[in-house]
Amino acid sequence: MTSTHLAGLQARPDSSRKAVELAVVDSVLEGFGPEMYLGFAFYRPDGGCNLWNAWTDGGEQLGDQADGLALAAGLDAADWLHIGDRHSTVTHRGRIRVEAYPVRPILADVQTGERSPDERRAGLRRVIDCAAARTGQTARPGLPRWLGFGPTLLNRKGISA
């Protein structure tokens, strides 16, 4: 059995598009084993994108567990990128991008204290500073919080550092 959750950050697709996207998500999930988190990006012809989050059996619980430990340990967005990249597989199916993450090795990395290399951390800081400067804003100090692999954190309304 699989479960799917609509990402809270996406623009609301019309009901027919939503039904088609959900069918695609469910179909893709069938090809994965348990304890997976999958992020879907459905690129629209108008340049927009609809995002979906989905988990296979056990992935939701492990993702929430990893997120709780990561937040308690003070892991941040750079650590999330680093740990996720160590385990992710990215595929494309036409206009659909699928990022697949086995959650158990992510949880293991969080438990063992895996952290982002300093150069990657500094690179992310430069990207944030550049984006702030281009939009006339002042970037907050530090890096944003751990973004999450479980539904509790990923589907939380309102993102803040």
CSV table of C-alpha atoms in Angstrom, one decimal:
chain,number,residue,atom,x,y,z
A,1,MET,CA,0.0,0.0,0.0
A,2,THR,CA,1.2,3.5,-0.7
A,3,SER,CA,0.1,6.9,0.4
A,4,THR,CA,0.3,10.3,-1.4
A,5,HIS,CA,0.1,13.8,-0.1
A,6,LEU,CA,-0.3,17.0,-2.1
A,7,ALA,CA,2.6,19.3,-1.3
A,8,GLY,CA,1.5,22.5,0.4
A,9,LEU,CA,3.6,24.7,-1.8
A,10,GLN,CA,2.1,24.0,-5.2
A,11,ALA,CA,-0.4,26.1,-7.1
A,12,ARG,CA,-3.8,24.3,-7.1
A,13,PRO,CA,-4.2,22.4,-10.3
A,14,ASP,CA,-7.7,22.1,-11.7
A,15,SER,CA,-9.6,18.9,-10.7
A,16,SER,CA,-8.9,17.0,-13.9
A,17,ARG,CA,-5.2,17.8,-13.8
A,18,LYS,CA,-5.1,16.8,-10.2
A,19,ALA,CA,-6.7,13.5,-10.9
A,20,VAL,CA,-4.3,12.7,-13.7
A,21,GLU,CA,-1.3,13.7,-11.6
A,22,LEU,CA,-2.5,11.6,-8.7
A,23,ALA,CA,-2.9,8.6,-11.1
A,24,VAL,CA,0.7,9.1,-12.3
A,25,VAL,CA,2.0,9.4,-8.8
A,26,ASP,CA,0.3,6.2,-7.7
A,27,SER,CA,1.5,4.4,-10.8
A,28,VAL,CA,5.1,5.4,-10.2
A,29,LEU,CA,5.0,4.5,-6.6
A,30,GLU,CA,4.1,0.9,-7.5
A,31,GLY,CA,7.6,0.6,-9.0
A,32,PHE,CA,9.3,1.3,-5.6
A,33,GLY,CA,9.9,-0.8,-2.5
A,34,PRO,CA,9.0,0.2,1.0
A,35,GLU,CA,10.4,3.1,3.1
A,36,MET,CA,10.8,5.5,0.2
A,37,TYR,CA,10.0,9.2,-0.1
A,38,LEU,CA,9.3,10.5,-3.6
A,39,GLY,CA,9.1,14.1,-4.7
A,40,PHE,CA,7.3,14.8,-8.0
A,41,ALA,CA,7.5,17.9,-10.2
A,42,PHE,CA,4.9,18.1,-13.0
A,43,TYR,CA,6.1,20.8,-15.3
A,44,ARG,CA,3.2,22.7,-17.0
A,45,PRO,CA,3.3,24.1,-20.5
A,46,ASP,CA,2.8,27.6,-19.1
A,47,GLY,CA,6.2,27.4,-17.2
A,48,GLY,CA,4.6,26.6,-13.9
A,49,CYS,CA,5.1,23.4,-11.8
A,50,ASN,CA,2.9,21.3,-9.6
A,51,LEU,CA,4.7,19.5,-6.7
A,52,TRP,CA,3.6,16.3,-5.0
A,53,ASN,CA,5.1,14.4,-2.1
A,54,ALA,CA,4.5,10.7,-1.8
A,55,TRP,CA,5.7,7.8,0.4
A,56,THR,CA,5.7,4.1,0.1
A,57,ASP,CA,5.0,1.9,3.1
A,58,GLY,CA,7.0,2.9,6.2
A,59,GLY,CA,8.5,6.0,4.5
A,60,GLU,CA,6.2,8.4,6.3
A,61,GLN,CA,7.1,7.2,9.7
A,62,LEU,CA,10.9,7.0,9.0
A,63,GLY,CA,10.8,10.4,7.4
A,64,ASP,CA,9.2,12.0,10.4
A,65,GLN,CA,11.6,10.2,12.7
A,66,ALA,CA,14.6,11.4,10.7
A,67,ASP,CA,13.2,15.0,10.6
A,68,GLY,CA,12.6,15.0,14.4
A,69,LEU,CA,16.2,13.9,15.1
A,70,ALA,CA,17.6,16.3,12.5
A,71,LEU,CA,15.8,19.3,14.0
A,72,ALA,CA,16.8,18.3,17.5
A,73,ALA,CA,20.5,18.0,16.4
A,74,GLY,CA,20.4,21.4,14.7
A,75,LEU,CA,20.8,20.1,11.1
A,76,ASP,CA,20.0,22.7,8.5
A,77,ALA,CA,19.3,23.1,4.8
A,78,ALA,CA,22.9,22.4,3.8
A,79,ASP,CA,22.8,19.1,5.7
A,80,TRP,CA,19.5,18.3,4.1
A,81,LEU,CA,20.9,18.8,0.6
A,82,HIS,CA,24.1,16.9,1.4
A,83,ILE,CA,22.4,13.9,3.0
A,84,GLY,CA,19.6,13.8,0.3
A,85,ASP,CA,22.1,13.9,-2.5
A,86,ARG,CA,24.0,10.9,-1.0
A,87,HIS,CA,21.0,8.7,-1.5
A,88,SER,CA,18.7,10.2,-4.2
A,89,THR,CA,17.9,9.0,-7.6
A,90,VAL,CA,16.4,11.4,-10.1
A,91,THR,CA,14.5,10.3,-13.2
A,92,HIS,CA,12.5,12.2,-15.8
A,93,ARG,CA,9.3,10.9,-17.5
A,94,GLY,CA,8.5,13.5,-20.1
A,95,ARG,CA,7.6,16.7,-18.2
A,96,ILE,CA,7.7,14.8,-14.9
A,97,ARG,CA,10.7,14.9,-12.6
A,98,VAL,CA,10.8,12.2,-9.9
A,99,GLU,CA,13.3,12.3,-7.0
A,100,ALA,CA,13.4,9.1,-5.0
A,101,TYR,CA,14.9,8.8,-1.6
A,102,PRO,CA,15.3,5.6,0.5
A,103,VAL,CA,14.5,7.0,3.9
A,104,ARG,CA,16.3,4.4,6.1
A,105,PRO,CA,19.8,5.4,4.9
A,106,ILE,CA,18.8,9.0,5.4
A,107,LEU,CA,17.8,8.2,9.0
A,108,ALA,CA,21.1,6.4,9.5
A,109,ASP,CA,23.0,9.5,8.3
A,110,VAL,CA,21.1,11.7,10.7
A,111,GLN,CA,21.7,9.3,13.6
A,112,THR,CA,25.4,9.2,12.9
A,113,GLY,CA,25.7,13.0,12.6
A,114,GLU,CA,26.5,13.3,8.9
A,115,ARG,CA,27.0,17.0,8.1
A,116,SER,CA,27.4,19.0,4.9
A,117,PRO,CA,31.0,19.9,3.9
A,118,ASP,CA,32.0,23.5,4.7
A,119,GLU,CA,32.4,24.4,1.1
A,120,ARG,CA,28.9,23.3,0.2
A,121,ARG,CA,27.5,25.2,3.3
A,122,ALA,CA,29.4,28.3,2.1
A,123,GLY,CA,28.0,27.9,-1.4
A,124,LEU,CA,24.4,27.7,-0.2
A,125,ARG,CA,25.0,30.8,1.9
A,126,ARG,CA,26.3,32.6,-1.2
A,127,VAL,CA,23.1,31.6,-3.2
A,128,ILE,CA,20.9,32.9,-0.4
A,129,ASP,CA,22.8,36.2,-0.1
A,130,CYS,CA,22.6,36.6,-3.9
A,131,ALA,CA,18.9,36.0,-4.0
A,132,ALA,CA,18.3,38.4,-1.2
A,133,ALA,CA,20.4,41.1,-2.9
A,134,ARG,CA,18.6,40.6,-6.2
A,135,THR,CA,15.2,41.0,-4.5
A,136,GLY,CA,16.2,44.0,-2.3
A,137,GLN,CA,15.9,42.0,0.9
A,138,THR,CA,18.2,41.3,3.8
A,139,ALA,CA,19.1,37.6,4.2
A,140,ARG,CA,18.7,36.1,7.6
A,141,PRO,CA,21.9,35.0,9.3
A,142,GLY,CA,22.7,31.4,9.2
A,143,LEU,CA,21.1,28.8,7.0
A,144,PRO,CA,17.4,27.8,6.7
A,145,ARG,CA,16.3,24.8,8.8
A,146,TRP,CA,16.3,21.2,7.7
A,147,LEU,CA,13.6,20.9,5.0
A,148,GLY,CA,12.4,17.4,5.7
A,149,PHE,CA,11.7,14.0,4.3
A,150,GLY,CA,8.6,13.2,6.3
A,151,PRO,CA,5.0,14.4,5.8
A,152,THR,CA,4.8,16.3,9.1
A,153,LEU,CA,7.5,18.7,8.1
A,154,LEU,CA,7.1,18.8,4.4
A,155,ASN,CA,3.3,19.4,4.5
A,156,ARG,CA,3.6,22.1,7.2
A,157,LYS,CA,1.9,25.3,6.2
A,158,GLY,CA,4.3,28.3,6.0
A,159,ILE,CA,8.0,27.7,5.7
A,160,SER,CA,10.4,29.6,7.9
A,161,ALA,CA,14.0,29.2,8.9
